[in-house]
């Protein structure tokens, strides 16, 4: 892990049906661009309780990659897909956080559109 070849495996893992696998894959993708993130990301505080996963989203996370670091487009696409349809709310929130850390400007319109669909009230 930690090589460009590992990115393809982590991207593939984001499509797994298990929320914990999706979260760990997301954190692994961020860790590729921001080494050491796995020790501080959501997967570091995961606790499996029966079939649910509990994570801490109240912690402030001001981490961000350097502006000159450009994540691969397929990484951003995989994380955007998790925001739209991850296996759990924790998975979706973790992917959204990851996109922010990775400065994924190309994902912003998609994220805004998805949020707008979720907040519309029935008429």
PDB file of C-alpha atoms in Angstrom, residues 1-3 6-11 13-14 21-44 57 61-66 69-72 74-76 78-80 82-83 91-104:
ATOM      1  CA  UNK A   1       0.000   0.000   0.000  1.00  0.00           C
ATOM      2  CA  UNK A   2       1.043   3.580  -0.459  1.00  0.00           C
ATOM      3  CA  UNK A   3       2.067   3.209  -4.086  1.00  0.00           C
ATOM      4  CA  UNK A   6      -2.644   0.711  -4.535  1.00  0.00           C
ATOM      5  CA  UNK A   7      -5.000   3.516  -5.583  1.00  0.00           C
ATOM      6  CA  UNK A   8      -6.850   1.211  -7.988  1.00  0.00           C
ATOM      7  CA  UNK A   9      -7.451  -1.303  -5.188  1.00  0.00           C
ATOM      8  CA  UNK A  10      -8.659   1.406  -2.811  1.00  0.00           C
ATOM      9  CA  UNK A  11     -10.986   2.802  -5.477  1.00  0.00           C
ATOM     10  CA  UNK A  13     -12.878  -1.082  -2.255  1.00  0.00           C
ATOM     11  CA  UNK A  14     -15.063   2.047  -2.192  1.00  0.00           C
ATOM     12  CA  UNK A  21     -14.672  -1.148   4.090  1.00  0.00           C
ATOM     13  CA  UNK A  22     -15.890   2.017   2.344  1.00  0.00           C
ATOM     14  CA  UNK A  23     -14.672   4.180   5.225  1.00  0.00           C
ATOM     15  CA  UNK A  24     -11.284   2.481   5.380  1.00  0.00           C
ATOM     16  CA  UNK A  25     -10.901   2.758   1.595  1.00  0.00           C
ATOM     17  CA  UNK A  26     -11.785   6.466   1.750  1.00  0.00           C
ATOM     18  CA  UNK A  27      -9.248   7.064   4.495  1.00  0.00           C
ATOM     19  CA  UNK A  28      -6.662   5.091   2.515  1.00  0.00           C
ATOM     20  CA  UNK A  29      -7.241   7.291  -0.530  1.00  0.00           C
ATOM     21  CA  UNK A  30      -6.780  10.433   1.548  1.00  0.00           C
ATOM     22  CA  UNK A  31      -3.720   8.911   3.227  1.00  0.00           C
ATOM     23  CA  UNK A  32      -2.080   8.483  -0.185  1.00  0.00           C
ATOM     24  CA  UNK A  33      -2.150  12.251  -0.682  1.00  0.00           C
ATOM     25  CA  UNK A  34      -1.848  13.227   2.997  1.00  0.00           C
ATOM     26  CA  UNK A  35       0.446  10.658   4.673  1.00  0.00           C
ATOM     27  CA  UNK A  36      -0.464   9.939   8.278  1.00  0.00           C
ATOM     28  CA  UNK A  37      -4.169  10.651   7.770  1.00  0.00           C
ATOM     29  CA  UNK A  38      -5.179   7.048   8.536  1.00  0.00           C
ATOM     30  CA  UNK A  39      -4.033   7.491  12.137  1.00  0.00           C
ATOM     31  CA  UNK A  40      -6.351  10.511  12.499  1.00  0.00           C
ATOM     32  CA  UNK A  41      -9.204   9.763  10.080  1.00  0.00           C
ATOM     33  CA  UNK A  42     -12.550   8.177  10.808  1.00  0.00           C
ATOM     34  CA  UNK A  43     -11.228   4.634  10.399  1.00  0.00           C
ATOM     35  CA  UNK A  44      -8.923   5.254  13.374  1.00  0.00           C
ATOM     36  CA  UNK A  57     -17.908  13.504  13.205  1.00  0.00           C
ATOM     37  CA  UNK A  61     -10.741  18.487  10.918  1.00  0.00           C
ATOM     38  CA  UNK A  62      -8.829  21.305   9.304  1.00  0.00           C
ATOM     39  CA  UNK A  63      -6.495  19.082   7.329  1.00  0.00           C
ATOM     40  CA  UNK A  64      -6.097  19.773   3.646  1.00  0.00           C
ATOM     41  CA  UNK A  65      -3.564  18.742   1.035  1.00  0.00           C
ATOM     42  CA  UNK A  66      -1.138  21.282  -0.368  1.00  0.00           C
ATOM     43  CA  UNK A  69      -1.023  18.240  -4.983  1.00  0.00           C
ATOM     44  CA  UNK A  70      -3.554  17.134  -7.609  1.00  0.00           C
ATOM     45  CA  UNK A  71      -5.518  13.953  -6.845  1.00  0.00           C
ATOM     46  CA  UNK A  72      -6.295  11.631  -9.731  1.00  0.00           C
ATOM     47  CA  UNK A  74     -10.777   8.583 -10.647  1.00  0.00           C
ATOM     48  CA  UNK A  75     -10.141   9.077  -6.920  1.00  0.00           C
ATOM     49  CA  UNK A  76     -12.439  12.114  -6.876  1.00  0.00           C
ATOM     50  CA  UNK A  78     -15.006   7.283  -6.459  1.00  0.00           C
ATOM     51  CA  UNK A  79     -15.403   9.555  -3.448  1.00  0.00           C
ATOM     52  CA  UNK A  80     -18.191  11.519  -5.144  1.00  0.00           C
ATOM     53  CA  UNK A  82     -19.749   7.434  -2.064  1.00  0.00           C
ATOM     54  CA  UNK A  83     -21.240  10.807  -1.137  1.00  0.00           C
ATOM     55  CA  UNK A  91     -19.664   6.592   4.858  1.00  0.00           C
ATOM     56  CA  UNK A  92     -21.210   9.500   2.953  1.00  0.00           C
ATOM     57  CA  UNK A  93     -20.056  12.080   5.501  1.00  0.00           C
ATOM     58  CA  UNK A  94     -16.546  10.627   5.560  1.00  0.00           C
ATOM     59  CA  UNK A  95     -16.365  10.764   1.743  1.00  0.00           C
ATOM     60  CA  UNK A  96     -17.546  14.394   1.763  1.00  0.00           C
ATOM     61  CA  UNK A  97     -14.873  15.232   4.339  1.00  0.00           C
ATOM     62  CA  UNK A  98     -12.295  13.445   2.169  1.00  0.00           C
ATOM     63  CA  UNK A  99     -13.299  15.505  -0.865  1.00  0.00           C
ATOM     64  CA  UNK A 100     -12.742  18.658   1.155  1.00  0.00           C
ATOM     65  CA  UNK A 101      -9.330  17.496   2.344  1.00  0.00           C
ATOM     66  CA  UNK A 102      -8.401  16.674  -1.254  1.00  0.00           C
ATOM     67  CA  UNK A 103      -9.577  20.103  -2.490  1.00  0.00           C
ATOM     68  CA  UNK A 104     -11.886  18.375  -4.955  1.00  0.00           C
TER      69      UNK A 104
END
